[in-house]
PDB file of C-alpha atoms in Angstrom:
ATOM      1  CA  MET L 255      45.768  -7.054  10.646  1.00 50.00           C
ATOM      2  CA  THR L 256      43.708  -5.567   7.877  1.00 50.00           C
ATOM      3  CA  GLN L 257      40.323  -4.378   8.283  1.00 56.00           C
ATOM      4  CA  ASN L 258      38.976  -7.032   5.901  1.00 58.00           C
ATOM      5  CA  THR L 259      39.998  -9.745   8.350  1.00 79.00           C
ATOM      6  CA  ARG L 260      39.505  -7.967  11.687  1.00 85.00           C
ATOM      7  CA  PRO L 261      36.289  -8.307  13.497  1.00 88.00           C
ATOM      8  CA  ALA L 262      34.338  -5.335  14.766  1.00 91.00           C
ATOM      9  CA  PRO L 263      35.703  -3.889  17.981  1.00 93.00           C
ATOM     10  CA  PHE L 264      34.430  -5.153  21.282  1.00 91.00           C
ATOM     11  CA  PHE L 265      32.277  -2.921  23.602  1.00 95.00           C
ATOM     12  CA  VAL L 266      31.492  -5.351  26.451  1.00 93.00           C
ATOM     13  CA  ALA L 267      33.276  -3.558  29.245  1.00 95.00           C
ATOM     14  CA  GLU L 268      30.463  -1.282  30.663  1.00 96.00           C
ATOM     15  CA  SER L 269      33.079   1.417  30.704  1.00 97.00           C
ATOM     16  CA  PRO L 270      34.701   3.384  27.824  1.00 97.00           C
ATOM     17  CA  ALA L 271      37.927   3.269  29.577  1.00 98.00           C
ATOM     18  CA  LEU L 272      37.962  -0.496  29.745  1.00 97.00           C
ATOM     19  CA  ASP L 273      36.811  -0.653  26.176  1.00 98.00           C
ATOM     20  CA  PHE L 274      39.713   1.554  25.340  1.00 98.00           C
ATOM     21  CA  LEU L 275      42.058  -1.196  26.897  1.00 97.00           C
ATOM     22  CA  ASN L 276      40.063  -3.687  24.851  1.00 96.00           C
ATOM     23  CA  SER L 277      40.770  -1.872  21.647  1.00 97.00           C
ATOM     24  CA  VAL L 278      43.719  -4.307  21.328  1.00 95.00           C
ATOM     25  CA  ALA L 279      42.753  -7.839  22.245  1.00 89.00           C
ATOM     26  CA  ALA L 280      43.200 -11.517  21.605  1.00 80.00           C
ATOM     27  CA  PRO L 281      39.813 -12.906  22.211  1.00 67.00           C
ATOM     28  CA  ARG L 282      40.146 -15.915  19.782  1.00 67.00           C
ATOM     29  CA  SER L 283      43.853 -16.613  20.284  1.00 70.00           C
ATOM     30  CA  GLU L 284      44.700 -14.022  17.586  1.00 80.00           C
ATOM     31  CA  ARG L 285      45.753 -10.487  18.335  1.00 87.00           C
ATOM     32  CA  TYR L 286      43.675  -7.502  16.901  1.00 92.00           C
ATOM     33  CA  ASP L 287      44.285  -3.820  17.189  1.00 96.00           C
ATOM     34  CA  TRP L 288      41.519  -1.488  16.333  1.00 97.00           C
ATOM     35  CA  LEU L 289      43.839   1.587  16.726  1.00 98.00           C
ATOM     36  CA  GLU L 290      46.338   0.543  13.805  1.00 97.00           C
ATOM     37  CA  THR L 291      45.831   3.784  11.920  1.00 97.00           C
ATOM     38  CA  GLY L 292      44.655   7.337  12.273  1.00 98.00           C
ATOM     39  CA  PRO L 293      41.253   6.664  10.521  1.00 98.00           C
ATOM     40  CA  ASP L 294      41.013   3.492  12.704  1.00 98.00           C
ATOM     41  CA  LEU L 295      41.281   5.690  15.929  1.00 98.00           C
ATOM     42  CA  LEU L 296      38.590   8.017  14.586  1.00 98.00           C
ATOM     43  CA  ASP L 297      36.170   5.176  13.837  1.00 98.00           C
ATOM     44  CA  TRP L 298      36.820   3.571  17.201  1.00 98.00           C
ATOM     45  CA  LEU L 299      36.178   6.947  18.988  1.00 98.00           C
ATOM     46  CA  ILE L 300      32.786   7.295  17.207  1.00 98.00           C
ATOM     47  CA  ALA L 301      31.912   3.616  17.951  1.00 97.00           C
ATOM     48  CA  ALA L 302      32.854   4.022  21.585  1.00 97.00           C
ATOM     49  CA  GLY L 303      30.569   7.142  21.825  1.00 96.00           C
ATOM     50  CA  LEU L 304      33.604   9.476  22.798  1.00 96.00           C
ATOM     51  CA  ALA L 305      33.200  11.659  19.955  1.00 96.00           C
ATOM     52  CA  SER L 306      30.838  12.245  16.990  1.00 95.00           C
ATOM     53  CA  GLU L 307      31.387  12.181  13.208  1.00 97.00           C
ATOM     54  CA  SER L 308      30.901  15.879  12.840  1.00 96.00           C
ATOM     55  CA  GLU L 309      33.521  16.767  15.492  1.00 96.00           C
ATOM     56  CA  LEU L 310      36.122  14.318  13.767  1.00 98.00           C
ATOM     57  CA  ALA L 311      35.446  15.191  10.104  1.00 97.00           C
ATOM     58  CA  PRO L 312      38.113  17.888   9.982  1.00 97.00           C
ATOM     59  CA  PHE L 313      40.663  15.245  11.166  1.00 98.00           C
ATOM     60  CA  ARG L 314      39.849  13.056   8.208  1.00 97.00           C
ATOM     61  CA  LYS L 315      41.551  15.589   5.768  1.00 97.00           C
ATOM     62  CA  VAL L 316      44.756  14.814   4.157  1.00 96.00           C
ATOM     63  CA  ALA L 317      46.239  17.985   5.763  1.00 96.00           C
ATOM     64  CA  THR L 318      45.875  16.622   9.294  1.00 97.00           C
ATOM     65  CA  ALA L 319      47.249  13.117   8.590  1.00 97.00           C
ATOM     66  CA  SER L 320      50.586  13.680  10.257  1.00 98.00           C
ATOM     67  CA  ALA L 321      49.126  15.381  13.303  1.00 98.00           C
ATOM     68  CA  LEU L 322      46.511  12.557  13.537  1.00 98.00           C
ATOM     69  CA  GLU L 323      49.255   9.926  13.332  1.00 98.00           C
ATOM     70  CA  GLU L 324      51.181  11.613  16.185  1.00 98.00           C
ATOM     71  CA  ALA L 325      48.019  11.674  18.218  1.00 98.00           C
ATOM     72  CA  ARG L 326      47.331   8.005  17.534  1.00 98.00           C
ATOM     73  CA  GLN L 327      50.832   7.144  18.689  1.00 98.00           C
ATOM     74  CA  GLU L 328      50.412   9.107  21.943  1.00 98.00           C
ATOM     75  CA  ILE L 329      47.132   7.459  22.598  1.00 98.00           C
ATOM     76  CA  VAL L 330      48.387   3.810  21.970  1.00 98.00           C
ATOM     77  CA  THR L 331      51.454   4.715  24.199  1.00 98.00           C
ATOM     78  CA  PHE L 332      49.009   5.821  26.901  1.00 98.00           C
ATOM     79  CA  ARG L 333      46.964   2.647  26.409  1.00 98.00           C
ATOM     80  CA  GLU L 334      49.870   0.529  27.098  1.00 96.00           C
ATOM     81  CA  ARG L 335      50.725   2.389  30.409  1.00 97.00           C
ATOM     82  CA  PHE L 336      47.091   2.386  31.403  1.00 97.00           C
ATOM     83  CA  ARG L 337      46.972  -1.463  31.100  1.00 96.00           C
ATOM     84  CA  PRO L 338      49.323  -2.293  33.868  1.00 95.00           C
ATOM     85  CA  PHE L 339      47.759   0.169  36.101  1.00 95.00           C
ATOM     86  CA  VAL L 340      44.318  -1.474  35.645  1.00 95.00           C
ATOM     87  CA  GLU L 341      45.960  -4.990  36.088  1.00 93.00           C
ATOM     88  CA  GLU L 342      47.674  -3.835  39.347  1.00 92.00           C
ATOM     89  CA  VAL L 343      44.511  -2.303  40.913  1.00 91.00           C
ATOM     90  CA  CYS L 344      41.637  -4.608  39.480  1.00 89.00           C
ATOM     91  CA  GLY L 345      39.973  -6.699  42.189  1.00 86.00           C
ATOM     92  CA  SER L 346      40.837  -4.308  44.938  1.00 88.00           C
ATOM     93  CA  GLN L 347      39.687  -0.868  46.303  1.00 84.00           C
ATOM     94  CA  LEU L 348      41.536   1.884  44.788  1.00 83.00           C
ATOM     95  CA  THR L 349      42.505   4.547  47.349  1.00 83.00           C
ATOM     96  CA  ASP L 350      45.857   5.917  46.217  1.00 80.00           C
ATOM     97  CA  ALA L 351      45.680   9.060  44.149  1.00 84.00           C
ATOM     98  CA  ALA L 352      49.530   9.352  43.983  1.00 86.00           C
ATOM     99  CA  HIS L 353      49.889   6.734  41.313  1.00 92.00           C
ATOM    100  CA  PRO L 354      51.915   8.004  38.251  1.00 94.00           C
ATOM    101  CA  VAL L 355      49.191   7.026  35.919  1.00 96.00           C
ATOM    102  CA  ILE L 356      46.784   9.166  37.694  1.00 96.00           C
ATOM    103  CA  ALA L 357      49.262  12.089  37.572  1.00 95.00           C
ATOM    104  CA  GLU L 358      49.528  11.552  33.897  1.00 97.00           C
ATOM    105  CA  ILE L 359      45.708  11.485  33.380  1.00 97.00           C
ATOM    106  CA  ASN L 360      45.481  14.778  35.329  1.00 96.00           C
ATOM    107  CA  ALA L 361      48.180  16.358  33.077  1.00 96.00           C
ATOM    108  CA  ILE L 362      46.320  15.394  30.080  1.00 96.00           C
ATOM    109  CA  LEU L 363      42.990  16.660  31.439  1.00 95.00           C
ATOM    110  CA  ALA L 364      44.676  20.017  32.301  1.00 94.00           C
ATOM    111  CA  ARG L 365      45.777  20.665  28.822  1.00 91.00           C
ATOM    112  CA  GLY L 366      42.248  20.247  27.256  1.00 88.00           C
ATOM    113  CA  ALA L 367      39.844  23.057  26.510  1.00 90.00           C
ATOM    114  CA  ARG L 368      36.594  23.035  28.400  1.00 90.00           C
ATOM    115  CA  PHE L 369      33.551  25.247  29.016  1.00 91.00           C
ATOM    116  CA  LEU L 370      29.966  24.990  30.225  1.00 93.00           C
ATOM    117  CA  GLU L 371      27.176  25.775  27.877  1.00 95.00           C
ATOM    118  CA  ILE L 372      23.449  26.125  28.283  1.00 96.00           C
ATOM    119  CA  ALA L 373      21.599  24.138  25.608  1.00 92.00           C
ATOM    120  CA  PRO L 374      18.226  22.713  24.826  1.00 91.00           C
ATOM    121  CA  ALA L 375      17.444  19.336  26.586  1.00 87.00           C
ATOM    122  CA  THR L 376      16.887  16.194  24.581  1.00 79.00           C
ATOM    123  CA  ARG L 377      13.315  15.274  23.856  1.00 71.00           C
ATOM    124  CA  SER L 378      11.669  13.758  26.816  1.00 66.00           C
ATOM    125  CA  ASP L 379       8.104  12.519  27.471  1.00 67.00           C
ATOM    126  CA  ASP L 380       8.177  13.812  30.996  1.00 68.00           C
ATOM    127  CA  PRO L 381       6.289  17.072  31.232  1.00 68.00           C
ATOM    128  CA  ALA L 382       8.160  18.028  34.400  1.00 69.00           C
ATOM    129  CA  SER L 383      11.612  17.712  32.698  1.00 77.00           C
ATOM    130  CA  GLN L 384      13.604  20.931  32.328  1.00 84.00           C
ATOM    131  CA  PRO L 385      13.633  22.409  28.735  1.00 86.00           C
ATOM    132  CA  LEU L 386      17.310  23.517  29.200  1.00 93.00           C
ATOM    133  CA  VAL L 387      20.319  21.744  30.469  1.00 91.00           C
ATOM    134  CA  LEU L 388      23.910  22.730  31.405  1.00 93.00           C
ATOM    135  CA  LEU L 389      26.403  20.812  29.272  1.00 90.00           C
ATOM    136  CA  ASP L 390      30.093  20.324  29.885  1.00 88.00           C
ATOM    137  CA  ARG L 391      31.873  20.749  26.606  1.00 89.00           C
ATOM    138  CA  HIS L 392      35.314  19.521  25.771  1.00 90.00           C
ATOM    139  CA  PRO L 393      35.998  20.903  22.236  1.00 94.00           C
ATOM    140  CA  LEU L 394      38.223  18.983  19.739  1.00 96.00           C
ATOM    141  CA  THR L 395      40.300  21.689  17.830  1.00 95.00           C
ATOM    142  CA  GLU L 396      43.221  19.424  16.756  1.00 96.00           C
ATOM    143  CA  PRO L 397      44.157  15.796  16.783  1.00 97.00           C
ATOM    144  CA  ARG L 398      46.193  16.175  19.912  1.00 96.00           C
ATOM    145  CA  ASP L 399      42.939  16.796  21.815  1.00 97.00           C
ATOM    146  CA  LEU L 400      41.681  13.383  21.174  1.00 97.00           C
ATOM    147  CA  ILE L 401      43.485  11.864  24.160  1.00 97.00           C
ATOM    148  CA  VAL L 402      41.664  14.346  26.350  1.00 97.00           C
ATOM    149  CA  ARG L 403      38.413  12.453  25.625  1.00 96.00           C
ATOM    150  CA  ILE L 404      40.005   9.190  26.437  1.00 97.00           C
ATOM    151  CA  ALA L 405      41.686  10.575  29.651  1.00 97.00           C
ATOM    152  CA  PHE L 406      38.275  11.802  30.797  1.00 96.00           C
ATOM    153  CA  ALA L 407      36.845   8.328  30.532  1.00 97.00           C
ATOM    154  CA  ALA L 408      39.813   6.891  32.480  1.00 97.00           C
ATOM    155  CA  ALA L 409      39.302   9.511  34.986  1.00 96.00           C
ATOM    156  CA  ARG L 410      35.724   8.685  35.501  1.00 96.00           C
ATOM    157  CA  LEU L 411      36.582   5.000  35.817  1.00 96.00           C
ATOM    158  CA  ILE L 412      39.242   5.743  38.494  1.00 96.00           C
ATOM    159  CA  ALA L 413      36.990   8.164  40.429  1.00 94.00           C
ATOM    160  CA  GLU L 414      33.542   6.437  40.081  1.00 94.00           C
ATOM    161  CA  ALA L 415      33.974   2.725  39.621  1.00 93.00           C
ATOM    162  CA  ASP L 416      34.619   0.048  42.257  1.00 93.00           C
ATOM    163  CA  PHE L 417      37.738  -1.564  41.195  1.00 93.00           C
ATOM    164  CA  ARG L 418      36.961  -4.624  43.174  1.00 93.00           C
ATOM    165  CA  TYR L 419      34.522  -5.364  40.147  1.00 95.00           C
ATOM    166  CA  VAL L 420      36.998  -4.613  37.467  1.00 95.00           C
ATOM    167  CA  ARG L 421      37.888  -8.017  35.934  1.00 93.00           C
ATOM    168  CA  ASN L 422      39.599  -9.805  33.087  1.00 91.00           C
ATOM    169  CA  CYS L 423      37.606 -12.330  31.303  1.00 91.00           C
ATOM    170  CA  GLU L 424      38.169 -15.928  32.453  1.00 89.00           C
ATOM    171  CA  GLY L 425      38.543 -17.204  29.014  1.00 85.00           C
ATOM    172  CA  PRO L 426      42.028 -18.929  28.851  1.00 81.00           C
ATOM    173  CA  THR L 427      43.226 -16.845  25.899  1.00 80.00           C
ATOM    174  CA  CYS L 428      40.995 -13.785  26.324  1.00 87.00           C
ATOM    175  CA  THR L 429      42.462 -10.420  27.304  1.00 87.00           C
ATOM    176  CA  LEU L 430      39.153  -8.431  27.502  1.00 92.00           C
ATOM    177  CA  TYR L 431      38.374  -6.351  30.695  1.00 94.00           C
ATOM    178  CA  PHE L 432      34.992  -5.436  31.870  1.00 96.00           C
ATOM    179  CA  LEU L 433      33.389  -3.732  34.906  1.00 95.00           C
ATOM    180  CA  ASP L 434      31.052  -6.227  36.595  1.00 95.00           C
ATOM    181  CA  ILE L 435      27.777  -4.362  37.247  1.00 93.00           C
ATOM    182  CA  SER L 436      25.672  -7.456  37.482  1.00 91.00           C
ATOM    183  CA  LYS L 437      23.439  -7.731  40.589  1.00 90.00           C
ATOM    184  CA  ASN L 438      25.374 -10.482  42.350  1.00 92.00           C
ATOM    185  CA  HIS L 439      28.790  -9.558  40.821  1.00 91.00           C
ATOM    186  CA  LYS L 440      29.230 -13.017  39.476  1.00 90.00           C
ATOM    187  CA  ARG L 441      30.102 -12.075  35.812  1.00 91.00           C
ATOM    188  CA  ARG L 442      32.915 -14.204  34.498  1.00 90.00           C
ATOM    189  CA  TRP L 443      33.106 -13.638  30.816  1.00 87.00           C
ATOM    190  CA  CYS L 444      33.518 -10.806  28.424  1.00 88.00           C
ATOM    191  CA  SER L 445      30.405 -12.269  26.854  1.00 79.00           C
ATOM    192  CA  MET L 446      28.539 -15.536  26.604  1.00 66.00           C
ATOM    193  CA  GLU L 447      28.788 -15.460  22.894  1.00 67.00           C
ATOM    194  CA  VAL L 448      32.572 -15.218  22.772  1.00 65.00           C
ATOM    195  CA  CYS L 449      33.979 -16.893  25.839  1.00 84.00           C
ATOM    196  CA  GLY L 450      31.071 -18.270  27.921  1.00 53.00           C
ATOM    197  CA  ASN L 451      29.648 -20.609  25.281  1.00 55.00           C
ATOM    198  CA  ARG L 452      33.245 -21.791  24.542  1.00 57.00           C
ATOM    199  CA  ALA L 453      33.822 -22.447  28.191  1.00 51.00           C
ATOM    200  CA  LYS L 454      30.574 -24.470  28.365  1.00 49.00           C
ATOM    201  CA  ALA L 455      31.380 -26.403  25.263  1.00 49.00           C
ATOM    202  CA  ALA L 456      34.768 -27.305  26.751  1.00 49.00           C
ATOM    203  CA  ALA L 457      33.172 -28.431  30.016  1.00 44.00           C
ATOM    204  CA  TYR L 458      30.685 -30.518  28.299  1.00 41.00           C
ATOM    205  CA  ARG L 459      33.329 -32.265  26.234  1.00 46.00           C
ATOM    206  CA  LYS L 460      35.532 -32.836  29.425  1.00 50.00           C
ATOM    207  CA  ARG L 461      32.379 -34.442  31.109  1.00 46.00           C
TER     208      ARG L 461
END
């Protein structure tokens, strides 16, 4: 699928880890993959808020193309192992930390560089806010570090989300996942614009 015919990636999941799963999807009966190439991966990471353009600029150089492609392949392979894990545990309460995918995520996290840094706080209108903050940094020194950002997002989902509210869109051909953070936990669709309105139209025609 070329970029000219591919729609923009979907960020409807309320979780970067689930958005990662949604980086390959068939929301309109046609399969799209937003991680087809190394540059695709870099663009997606920026759009997902998992990295900045300044961090990824060194990886856009021709000299890193081979390493970037290796990193992309590792990330796509991890995506396809993470998917059945989410399929298995969504809709239930996750309590087992011995799952092989969790062990894999821990191994990825362990290989990433990390340090704490005191830095100026972002601008705030609250006069009582602290001028300095402690930031948890995960530097990207080479393309193989990119998967650490994704593993961190997956780890946060596993440790912090209630998997009873991790759901697959009810659209008959939609593959998108989301975390239902609505007040009554009644969300059914990836979005009303994509699948909700289509379902309403189908119900109307049936009536």
